[in-house]
Amino acid sequence: MKKKVTIIATGFLLVFLLLFGTYKLMNSRAYQLFGNITNKVETTQKVIALTFDDGPTDNVKMILPLLEKYNAKATFFLIGEELEKHPDEAKKIAEEGHQIGNHTYSHNRMVFKTLSYYKDEIEKTDLLIRNAGFKGEIDVRPPNGKKLIGFPYYLSKHNRDTITWNLEPDSFYDSASDKVNYVKENVTPGSIILIHPMYDNTDKVLETIEGILQELSNEGYTFVTVNELQDL
């Protein structure tokens, strides 16, 4: 009886460890089993990448003037379905010299899917990005940063990096001032900052973006695209 209980307990422990390991791997911002993943770049230069996820939406029209005001370049990880709805906004992003990244077509989680599914999600969105006029290297960011084995494997086979982040103020704070302070206190040269500005119709997201631009510019930081950051 004691031996049977031990076997059952060991089985439960192994299942728990497997599930826990899978969860940690899926959510890791700095590690994956295949290919390259970048959540920041090691550099002594005071440069950082400001990245925006989702969209494009009409909010692009308010974000771009802020970036121009601070002579900042940013990377927009856009969703294929939204690119089809807002092609003009995407074209404006490309025209103003910002980078457009691939945030998949559907924004579904890129876990427990087939390789053909990943291929379709990426290639459809790549085409829409090219149609918007972006000519640079197209980086990829999985929705919510979640990936396991298949998605990184597909990207690695096509020499594509996974881009994540090391600062995400939206996940920890609600007020614009708290978000700006969080970034200011934790930023380092080579940081990649994630903001979700596309579906917020309040002034709070614009206050956050301008606060980050202003505070870090005052500290001597320059805002570059992810591609530029990786080329250092």
Backbone as JSON, one array per atom type, in Angstrom:
{
  "sequence": "MKKKVTIIATGFLLVFLLLFGTYKLMNSRAYQLFGNITNKVETTQKVIALTFDDGPTDNVKMILPLLEKYNAKATFFLIGEELEKHPDEAKKIAEEGHQIGNHTYSHNRMVFKTLSYYKDEIEKTDLLIRNAGFKGEIDVRPPNGKKLIGFPYYLSKHNRDTITWNLEPDSFYDSASDKVNYVKENVTPGSIILIHPMYDNTDKVLETIEGILQELSNEGYTFVTVNELQDL",
  "N": [[0.83, -1.2, 0.0], [1.91, 1.24, 0.85], [3.92, 1.55, -1.03], [2.42, 1.87, -3.35], [1.12, 4.29, -2.86], [3.33, 5.95, -2.85], [4.16, 5.77, -5.52], [1.96, 6.91, -6.82], [2.02, 9.5, -5.76], [4.5, 10.35, -6.71], [3.93, 10.33, -9.43], [1.99, 12.37, -9.6], [3.62, 14.51, -8.84], [5.47, 14.59, -10.95], [3.78, 15.22, -13.09], [2.91, 17.73, -12.24], [5.36, 19.15, -12.28], [5.92, 19.01, -15.0], [3.77, 20.46, -16.11], [4.2, 22.91, -14.87], [6.72, 23.58, -15.85], [6.12, 23.78, -18.58], [4.39, 25.97, -18.53], [6.14, 28.0, -17.6], [8.03, 28.05, -19.69], [6.4, 28.8, -21.82], [5.77, 31.42, -21.14], [8.16, 32.72, -20.87], [10.27, 35.51, -21.32], [12.82, 35.61, -22.18], [13.86, 33.21, -23.0], [13.79, 30.38, -25.15], [13.27, 27.23, -26.82], [14.09, 26.91, -29.47], [15.78, 28.74, -32.01], [16.44, 32.35, -32.05], [15.84, 34.65, -29.42], [14.94, 37.86, -28.34], [14.9, 40.06, -25.74], [16.05, 42.28, -24.77], [18.94, 44.31, -25.49], [22.4, 44.0, -25.04], [24.3, 46.72, -24.37], [26.37, 49.65, -24.16], [25.59, 52.03, -25.05], [23.27, 54.72, -24.87], [20.59, 53.89, -25.82], [17.27, 52.91, -26.65], [14.46, 50.78, -27.39], [11.25, 51.59, -28.2], [8.24, 49.99, -28.23], [5.12, 49.2, -29.78], [2.19, 47.36, -29.4], [-0.36, 45.57, -31.24], [-3.3, 46.64, -33.19], [-3.07, 48.18, -36.5], [-4.9, 51.14, -35.41], [-7.14, 54.0, -35.31], [-5.76, 55.43, -33.41], [-3.15, 55.63, -34.14], [-2.82, 58.0, -35.49], [-2.56, 59.85, -33.5], [-0.37, 59.02, -32.09], [1.89, 59.11, -33.78], [2.56, 61.93, -34.19], [3.59, 62.54, -31.62], [5.9, 60.97, -31.51], [7.36, 62.14, -33.55], [7.73, 64.68, -32.48], [9.65, 64.24, -30.5], [11.71, 63.32, -31.96], [11.85, 60.55, -32.3], [12.13, 57.1, -33.11], [10.1, 54.22, -33.54], [8.84, 50.86, -33.0], [6.23, 49.12, -34.41], [4.25, 46.5, -33.67], [2.11, 44.85, -35.54], [-1.25, 43.6, -36.14], [-2.51, 41.25, -38.47], [-5.29, 41.1, -39.24], [-6.17, 43.61, -38.4], [-4.57, 45.24, -39.94], [-5.73, 44.88, -42.42], [-8.08, 46.28, -42.04], [-7.25, 48.85, -41.49], [-5.45, 50.08, -43.5], [-4.35, 52.55, -44.3], [-3.36, 53.77, -41.99], [-1.27, 52.06, -41.38], [0.38, 52.46, -43.59], [1.13, 55.1, -43.14], [2.71, 54.82, -40.85], [4.92, 53.44, -41.92], [5.77, 55.31, -43.83], [6.73, 57.36, -42.23], [9.08, 56.39, -41.31], [9.2, 54.46, -39.31], [9.5, 51.2, -37.79], [7.78, 48.25, -38.81], [6.45, 45.47, -37.29], [5.62, 41.93, -37.14], [2.74, 40.73, -35.72], [1.28, 38.48, -35.82], [-1.57, 37.15, -37.69], [-4.18, 36.7, -36.64], [-4.02, 37.17, -33.92], [-4.3, 35.17, -32.1], [-3.27, 32.84, -29.53], [-0.04, 31.57, -29.98], [0.39, 28.75, -29.5], [0.31, 25.18, -29.21], [-0.5, 24.67, -31.84], [-0.48, 23.83, -35.4], [2.38, 23.56, -37.64], [1.71, 24.48, -40.17], [-0.33, 26.2, -39.55], [1.01, 28.23, -38.12], [2.64, 29.14, -40.2], [0.75, 30.2, -42.01], [-0.34, 32.27, -40.44], [1.87, 33.98, -40.12], [2.85, 34.49, -42.75], [0.67, 35.63, -44.15], [0.4, 38.01, -42.76], [2.92, 39.16, -43.13], [2.77, 39.78, -45.87], [0.79, 41.76, -45.9], [2.1, 43.71, -44.44], [4.21, 44.35, -46.16], [2.66, 45.37, -48.24], [1.9, 47.7, -47.07], [4.07, 49.24, -47.4], [6.42, 48.94, -45.96], [9.82, 48.2, -45.96], [11.93, 47.08, -44.6], [13.61, 44.6, -42.47], [11.37, 42.21, -41.16], [10.46, 41.8, -38.01], [9.21, 39.49, -35.49], [6.65, 39.18, -33.1], [5.11, 37.17, -30.78], [1.63, 36.96, -29.9], [0.8, 38.29, -26.74], [3.24, 37.46, -25.92], [3.48, 34.73, -25.76], [4.7, 31.48, -26.36], [5.7, 28.21, -27.33], [7.06, 25.41, -28.4], [6.61, 24.79, -31.17], [6.09, 27.27, -32.54], [8.47, 28.95, -32.15], [10.21, 27.14, -33.41], [9.28, 27.11, -36.06], [9.84, 29.8, -36.76], [12.64, 29.84, -36.45], [13.45, 28.14, -38.5], [13.06, 29.76, -40.62], [14.82, 31.75, -40.31], [14.08, 33.83, -38.53], [13.77, 36.06, -35.85], [12.48, 35.94, -32.47], [10.87, 38.52, -30.87], [10.68, 39.97, -27.76], [10.32, 41.64, -24.69], [11.63, 43.73, -22.03], [10.6, 45.54, -20.32], [7.42, 46.36, -19.2], [5.18, 48.42, -18.61], [2.34, 48.58, -18.65], [1.42, 46.26, -17.53], [1.69, 46.42, -14.81], [0.89, 48.83, -13.67], [-1.65, 51.42, -13.42], [-2.08, 54.21, -13.66], [-0.85, 56.94, -15.65], [1.38, 58.37, -14.71], [2.52, 56.59, -12.86], [3.29, 54.53, -14.57], [5.19, 55.81, -16.17], [7.12, 56.46, -14.23], [7.87, 53.89, -13.42], [9.13, 52.93, -15.76], [11.21, 54.8, -15.96], [12.69, 54.24, -13.64], [13.58, 51.66, -14.06], [14.72, 51.32, -16.56], [17.41, 50.51, -18.77], [20.38, 50.89, -20.81], [19.68, 49.64, -24.03], [17.23, 48.53, -23.49], [13.97, 47.12, -24.2], [10.85, 48.38, -24.55], [7.47, 47.78, -23.88], [4.32, 48.88, -24.93], [0.76, 49.13, -24.91], [-1.14, 50.76, -26.92], [-3.28, 50.93, -28.68], [-6.08, 50.5, -28.36], [-7.02, 52.12, -26.42], [-8.98, 54.73, -25.64], [-8.72, 56.95, -24.11], [-6.97, 59.83, -22.76], [-4.93, 58.88, -21.32], [-3.09, 56.95, -22.28], [-1.67, 58.38, -24.17], [-0.5, 60.26, -22.53], [1.17, 58.58, -21.12], [2.93, 57.66, -23.14], [4.09, 60.11, -24.02], [5.19, 60.95, -21.61], [7.17, 58.98, -21.14], [8.79, 59.4, -23.39], [9.63, 62.05, -22.95], [10.85, 62.03, -20.33], [12.92, 60.11, -20.61], [14.32, 61.12, -22.76], [15.29, 63.42, -21.59], [17.15, 62.26, -19.96], [19.09, 61.59, -21.68], [18.67, 59.49, -23.44], [18.19, 57.84, -26.6], [15.7, 57.04, -28.96], [15.22, 54.18, -30.81], [14.55, 51.86, -33.55], [13.66, 48.36, -33.23], [15.13, 46.79, -35.03], [17.32, 48.51, -35.48], [18.38, 48.57, -32.93], [19.2, 45.93, -32.6], [21.26, 45.86, -34.39], [23.41, 47.07, -33.23]],
  "CA": [[0.0, 0.0, 0.0], [2.81, 2.4, 0.95], [4.61, 1.67, -2.31], [1.44, 2.38, -4.31], [0.94, 5.72, -2.56], [4.56, 6.63, -3.29], [4.13, 5.82, -6.99], [0.93, 7.89, -7.2], [2.53, 10.83, -5.38], [5.57, 10.66, -7.66], [3.27, 10.63, -10.69], [1.41, 13.72, -9.48], [4.73, 15.46, -8.81], [6.01, 14.7, -12.3], [2.8, 15.96, -13.9], [2.97, 19.13, -11.8], [6.6, 19.73, -12.78], [5.78, 19.15, -16.44], [2.87, 21.58, -16.38], [4.86, 24.14, -14.42], [7.78, 23.86, -16.82], [5.47, 24.23, -19.81], [3.9, 27.33, -18.27], [7.28, 28.91, -17.54], [8.58, 28.15, -21.04], [5.44, 29.54, -22.66], [5.73, 32.82, -20.76], [9.5, 33.3, -20.73], [10.59, 36.61, -22.25], [14.23, 35.59, -22.52], [14.33, 31.86, -23.32], [12.96, 29.44, -25.9], [14.05, 26.04, -27.17], [14.6, 27.0, -30.83], [15.95, 30.07, -32.57], [16.89, 33.48, -31.24], [14.83, 35.47, -28.76], [15.55, 39.1, -27.86], [14.05, 40.88, -24.87], [16.83, 43.51, -24.65], [20.25, 44.2, -26.12], [23.47, 44.45, -24.17], [25.05, 47.82, -24.97], [26.65, 50.77, -23.27], [25.0, 53.22, -25.66], [21.98, 55.06, -24.27], [19.54, 53.73, -26.82], [16.21, 51.98, -26.26], [13.41, 50.56, -28.39], [9.87, 51.73, -27.75], [7.44, 49.14, -29.12], [3.67, 49.27, -29.6], [1.53, 46.14, -29.85], [-1.74, 45.51, -31.71], [-3.67, 47.6, -34.2], [-3.24, 49.61, -36.27], [-6.2, 51.76, -35.26], [-7.08, 55.45, -35.48], [-4.83, 56.0, -32.43], [-1.87, 55.87, -34.81], [-2.78, 59.41, -35.88], [-2.16, 60.64, -32.33], [0.94, 58.55, -31.62], [2.98, 59.52, -34.68], [3.07, 63.29, -33.9], [4.4, 62.51, -30.4], [7.21, 60.43, -31.86], [8.05, 63.17, -34.34], [8.08, 65.77, -31.56], [10.85, 63.87, -29.76], [12.66, 62.75, -32.92], [11.96, 59.16, -31.88], [11.67, 56.02, -33.97], [9.47, 53.16, -32.75], [8.48, 49.63, -33.71], [4.81, 48.8, -34.26], [3.93, 45.1, -33.96], [0.73, 44.99, -36.0], [-2.06, 42.4, -36.36], [-2.94, 41.16, -39.85], [-6.7, 41.45, -39.39], [-6.3, 45.06, -38.24], [-3.93, 45.83, -41.11], [-6.72, 44.88, -43.5], [-9.1, 47.28, -41.73], [-6.65, 50.19, -41.38], [-4.22, 50.11, -44.31], [-3.77, 53.9, -44.39], [-2.57, 54.01, -40.78], [-0.03, 51.29, -41.51], [1.21, 53.15, -44.58], [1.68, 56.3, -42.5], [3.79, 54.35, -39.97], [6.07, 53.15, -42.77], [6.2, 56.56, -44.46], [7.45, 58.2, -41.27], [10.36, 55.78, -40.99], [9.15, 53.55, -38.17], [9.53, 49.78, -38.14], [6.55, 47.47, -38.63], [6.7, 44.07, -36.96], [4.53, 40.98, -37.35], [2.11, 40.3, -34.47], [0.41, 37.42, -36.35], [-2.77, 37.61, -38.4], [-5.41, 36.61, -35.84], [-3.71, 37.49, -32.52], [-4.52, 34.01, -31.24], [-2.04, 32.36, -28.89], [0.73, 30.71, -30.86], [0.77, 27.52, -28.79], [-0.5, 23.99, -29.51], [-1.03, 24.76, -33.21], [0.34, 23.14, -36.38], [3.33, 24.4, -38.34], [1.01, 25.13, -41.27], [-1.08, 27.31, -38.94], [1.97, 29.31, -37.89], [3.05, 29.63, -41.52], [-0.33, 31.03, -42.53], [-0.44, 33.47, -39.6], [3.01, 34.87, -40.36], [3.0, 34.9, -44.15], [-0.41, 36.55, -44.51], [0.69, 39.31, -42.16], [4.09, 39.69, -43.84], [2.31, 40.36, -47.14], [0.08, 43.01, -45.59], [3.13, 44.68, -44.03], [4.87, 44.79, -47.4], [1.7, 46.19, -48.97], [1.87, 49.01, -46.4], [5.25, 49.98, -47.83], [7.6, 48.72, -45.13], [10.79, 47.45, -46.75], [12.99, 46.54, -43.76], [13.44, 43.25, -41.92], [10.14, 42.11, -40.38], [10.57, 41.02, -36.78], [7.97, 38.82, -35.07], [6.34, 39.11, -31.67], [3.91, 36.37, -30.56], [0.62, 37.61, -29.05], [1.0, 38.13, -25.29], [4.57, 36.9, -25.67], [3.37, 33.3, -25.44], [5.18, 30.56, -27.36], [6.26, 26.99, -26.74], [8.08, 24.77, -29.23], [6.32, 24.85, -32.6], [6.21, 28.62, -33.11], [9.89, 29.28, -32.28], [10.82, 26.23, -34.39], [8.93, 27.63, -37.39], [10.59, 31.04, -36.99], [14.07, 29.54, -36.59], [13.65, 27.55, -39.81], [12.99, 30.84, -41.6], [15.79, 32.77, -39.87], [13.34, 34.94, -37.94], [13.91, 36.17, -34.4], [11.33, 36.26, -31.61], [11.14, 39.75, -30.13], [9.82, 40.17, -26.59], [10.56, 42.93, -24.05], [12.04, 43.59, -20.62], [9.82, 46.51, -19.54], [6.01, 46.36, -19.61], [4.47, 49.21, -17.59], [0.9, 48.34, -18.67], [1.09, 45.07, -16.75], [1.89, 46.63, -13.38], [0.34, 50.09, -13.17], [-2.81, 51.94, -14.13], [-1.95, 55.64, -13.95], [0.24, 57.29, -16.57], [2.56, 58.78, -13.94], [3.14, 55.39, -12.29], [3.93, 53.82, -15.67], [6.39, 56.55, -16.55], [8.1, 56.29, -13.15], [8.35, 52.5, -13.49], [10.1, 52.85, -16.85], [12.37, 55.63, -15.61], [13.47, 53.6, -12.59], [14.06, 50.33, -14.44], [15.31, 51.3, -17.89], [18.86, 50.43, -18.94], [20.7, 50.91, -22.24], [19.31, 48.43, -24.75], [15.91, 48.03, -23.08], [12.83, 47.11, -25.12], [9.68, 48.75, -23.77], [6.19, 47.41, -24.49], [3.13, 49.66, -24.62], [-0.45, 48.76, -25.66], [-1.85, 52.03, -27.05], [-4.18, 51.0, -29.83], [-7.5, 50.42, -28.08], [-7.3, 53.02, -25.3], [-9.52, 55.97, -26.2], [-8.54, 58.04, -23.16], [-5.7, 60.54, -22.92], [-3.94, 58.27, -20.43], [-2.04, 56.26, -23.03], [-0.83, 59.41, -24.78], [0.29, 60.82, -21.43], [2.22, 57.6, -20.83], [3.93, 57.69, -24.21], [4.84, 61.36, -23.99], [5.97, 60.97, -20.38], [8.35, 58.16, -21.36], [9.63, 60.1, -24.36], [10.2, 63.25, -22.33], [11.74, 61.7, -19.21], [14.12, 59.4, -21.04], [15.08, 62.06, -23.58], [15.99, 64.29, -20.64], [18.27, 61.5, -19.39], [20.07, 61.35, -22.73], [18.37, 58.3, -24.25], [17.7, 57.96, -27.97], [14.72, 55.99, -29.27], [15.49, 53.57, -32.11], [13.73, 50.69, -33.84], [14.23, 47.08, -32.78], [16.17, 46.43, -35.99], [18.5, 49.34, -35.22], [18.93, 48.14, -31.64], [19.88, 44.65, -32.82], [22.45, 46.07, -35.23], [24.49, 47.7, -32.47]],
  "C": [[0.87, 1.26, 0.0], [3.52, 2.64, -0.37], [3.69, 2.27, -3.37], [1.22, 3.87, -4.12], [2.15, 6.52, -3.05], [4.58, 6.8, -4.81], [3.14, 6.88, -7.46], [1.42, 9.31, -6.93], [3.62, 11.28, -6.35], [4.99, 11.05, -9.02], [2.67, 12.03, -10.69], [2.5, 14.79, -9.51], [5.31, 15.68, -10.2], [5.07, 15.48, -13.22], [2.83, 17.44, -13.55], [4.21, 19.82, -12.37], [6.55, 19.95, -14.28], [4.91, 20.35, -16.8], [3.5, 22.91, -15.99], [5.96, 24.55, -15.39], [7.23, 24.38, -18.13], [4.99, 25.67, -19.68], [5.05, 28.33, -18.28], [7.9, 29.12, -18.91], [7.69, 29.01, -21.93], [5.52, 31.04, -22.39], [7.1, 33.48, -20.65], [9.73, 34.38, -21.77], [12.02, 36.51, -22.77], [14.74, 34.22, -22.94], [13.3, 31.12, -24.15], [13.86, 28.33, -26.41], [14.68, 26.12, -28.55], [14.76, 28.47, -31.22], [16.38, 31.12, -31.57], [15.71, 34.24, -30.65], [15.54, 36.69, -28.17], [14.55, 39.85, -27.0], [14.75, 42.19, -24.5], [18.17, 43.26, -25.34], [21.3, 44.73, -25.16], [24.3, 45.51, -24.89], [25.33, 48.87, -23.9], [26.08, 52.07, -23.81], [23.61, 53.46, -25.07], [20.9, 55.09, -25.34], [18.54, 52.7, -26.31], [15.2, 51.86, -27.39], [12.05, 50.65, -27.73], [9.0, 50.96, -28.74], [5.96, 49.22, -28.74], [3.04, 48.01, -30.17], [0.09, 46.41, -30.27], [-2.03, 46.63, -32.72], [-3.12, 47.19, -35.57], [-4.7, 50.02, -36.11], [-6.04, 53.26, -35.49], [-6.11, 56.11, -34.51], [-3.45, 56.28, -33.02], [-1.71, 57.36, -35.13], [-2.36, 60.31, -34.73], [-0.76, 60.26, -31.84], [2.07, 59.1, -32.47], [3.47, 60.95, -34.42], [3.91, 63.36, -32.63], [5.8, 62.01, -30.69], [8.02, 61.46, -32.65], [8.54, 64.31, -33.45], [9.39, 65.49, -30.84], [11.91, 63.22, -30.66], [12.93, 61.28, -32.61], [11.46, 58.22, -32.97], [11.15, 54.89, -33.09], [9.2, 51.95, -33.63], [7.04, 49.28, -33.38], [4.6, 47.34, -34.65], [2.43, 45.01, -34.25], [0.08, 43.63, -36.3], [-2.6, 42.4, -37.79], [-4.39, 41.59, -40.07], [-6.93, 42.95, -39.28], [-5.63, 45.81, -39.4], [-4.9, 45.9, -42.29], [-7.78, 45.96, -43.3], [-8.54, 48.71, -41.77], [-5.36, 50.28, -42.19], [-3.57, 51.49, -44.36], [-2.91, 54.22, -43.17], [-1.23, 53.28, -40.85], [0.92, 51.97, -42.5], [1.87, 54.39, -43.98], [2.84, 55.94, -41.57], [5.06, 54.13, -40.79], [6.64, 54.42, -43.38], [7.03, 57.42, -43.52], [8.7, 57.53, -40.71], [10.37, 54.88, -39.77], [9.16, 52.1, -38.67], [8.16, 49.15, -37.91], [6.95, 46.02, -38.39], [5.44, 43.24, -37.12], [4.02, 40.47, -36.0], [1.06, 39.22, -34.74], [-0.86, 38.0, -36.97], [-3.98, 37.7, -37.47], [-5.26, 37.08, -34.41], [-4.15, 36.37, -31.58], [-3.2, 33.6, -30.61], [-1.34, 31.37, -29.81], [1.29, 29.51, -30.11], [-0.21, 26.41, -29.16], [-1.22, 24.11, -30.86], [-0.08, 24.01, -34.14], [1.32, 24.11, -37.04], [2.67, 25.14, -39.51], [0.18, 26.31, -40.77], [-0.15, 28.5, -38.71], [2.4, 29.96, -39.2], [2.0, 30.59, -42.09], [-0.44, 32.35, -41.77], [0.66, 34.48, -39.92], [3.02, 35.38, -41.79], [1.89, 35.84, -44.6], [-0.13, 37.95, -43.98], [1.9, 39.96, -42.8], [3.66, 40.4, -45.13], [1.61, 41.69, -46.92], [1.06, 44.11, -45.16], [3.88, 45.21, -45.25], [3.94, 45.7, -48.22], [1.58, 47.59, -48.37], [3.1, 49.84, -46.74], [6.48, 49.81, -46.97], [8.56, 47.79, -45.84], [11.89, 46.8, -45.9], [12.72, 45.1, -43.32], [12.21, 43.23, -41.02], [10.38, 41.2, -39.18], [9.2, 40.49, -36.37], [7.84, 38.87, -33.56], [5.06, 38.29, -31.49], [2.92, 37.11, -29.66], [0.81, 37.26, -27.58], [2.36, 37.53, -24.93], [4.59, 35.4, -25.47], [3.8, 32.44, -26.62], [5.73, 29.33, -26.64], [7.36, 26.43, -27.64], [7.85, 25.02, -30.71], [6.55, 26.22, -33.22], [7.67, 29.06, -33.22], [10.61, 28.4, -33.32], [10.54, 26.73, -35.8], [9.76, 28.88, -37.71], [12.07, 30.75, -37.23], [14.37, 28.95, -37.96], [13.62, 28.6, -40.92], [13.87, 32.03, -41.2], [15.1, 34.02, -39.33], [13.52, 34.91, -36.42], [12.56, 36.34, -33.72], [11.7, 37.49, -30.79], [10.15, 39.86, -28.97], [10.14, 41.55, -26.0], [11.06, 42.69, -22.64], [11.36, 44.62, -19.72], [8.4, 46.56, -20.08], [5.17, 47.11, -18.59], [2.97, 48.94, -17.52], [0.5, 47.19, -17.76], [1.12, 45.3, -15.25], [1.17, 47.84, -12.82], [-0.82, 50.56, -14.03], [-2.62, 53.4, -14.53], [-0.74, 55.9, -14.85], [1.51, 57.63, -15.79], [3.28, 57.58, -13.35], [3.88, 54.6, -13.38], [5.23, 54.49, -16.08], [7.48, 56.37, -15.5], [8.7, 54.88, -13.16], [9.42, 52.37, -14.58], [11.37, 53.61, -16.5], [13.28, 54.94, -14.6], [14.12, 52.28, -13.03], [14.76, 50.27, -15.79], [16.83, 51.2, -17.81], [19.15, 50.53, -20.43], [20.38, 49.57, -22.9], [17.97, 47.84, -24.37], [14.91, 48.05, -24.25], [11.57, 47.31, -24.28], [8.41, 48.4, -24.55], [5.06, 48.3, -23.98], [1.97, 49.15, -25.48], [-1.33, 50.01, -25.84], [-3.04, 52.04, -28.0], [-5.68, 51.04, -29.49], [-7.9, 51.26, -26.87], [-7.73, 54.37, -25.86], [-9.46, 57.13, -25.21], [-7.21, 58.74, -23.45], [-4.57, 59.88, -22.14], [-2.79, 57.62, -21.19], [-1.11, 57.26, -23.69], [0.04, 60.08, -23.73], [1.46, 59.88, -21.08], [3.33, 57.67, -21.87], [4.77, 58.96, -24.15], [5.7, 61.46, -22.73], [7.26, 60.17, -20.52], [9.32, 58.86, -22.31], [10.35, 61.28, -23.72], [11.22, 62.91, -21.26], [13.04, 61.05, -19.68], [14.97, 60.25, -21.99], [15.9, 62.99, -22.69], [17.21, 63.6, -20.03], [19.29, 61.1, -20.45], [19.84, 60.12, -23.58], [17.88, 58.69, -25.64], [16.8, 56.78, -28.26], [14.95, 55.48, -30.69], [14.55, 52.39, -32.33], [14.4, 49.44, -33.29], [15.34, 46.64, -33.72], [17.45, 47.2, -35.74], [19.18, 48.92, -33.92], [19.73, 46.85, -31.81], [21.16, 44.79, -33.63], [23.61, 46.71, -34.49], [25.68, 46.75, -32.28]]
}
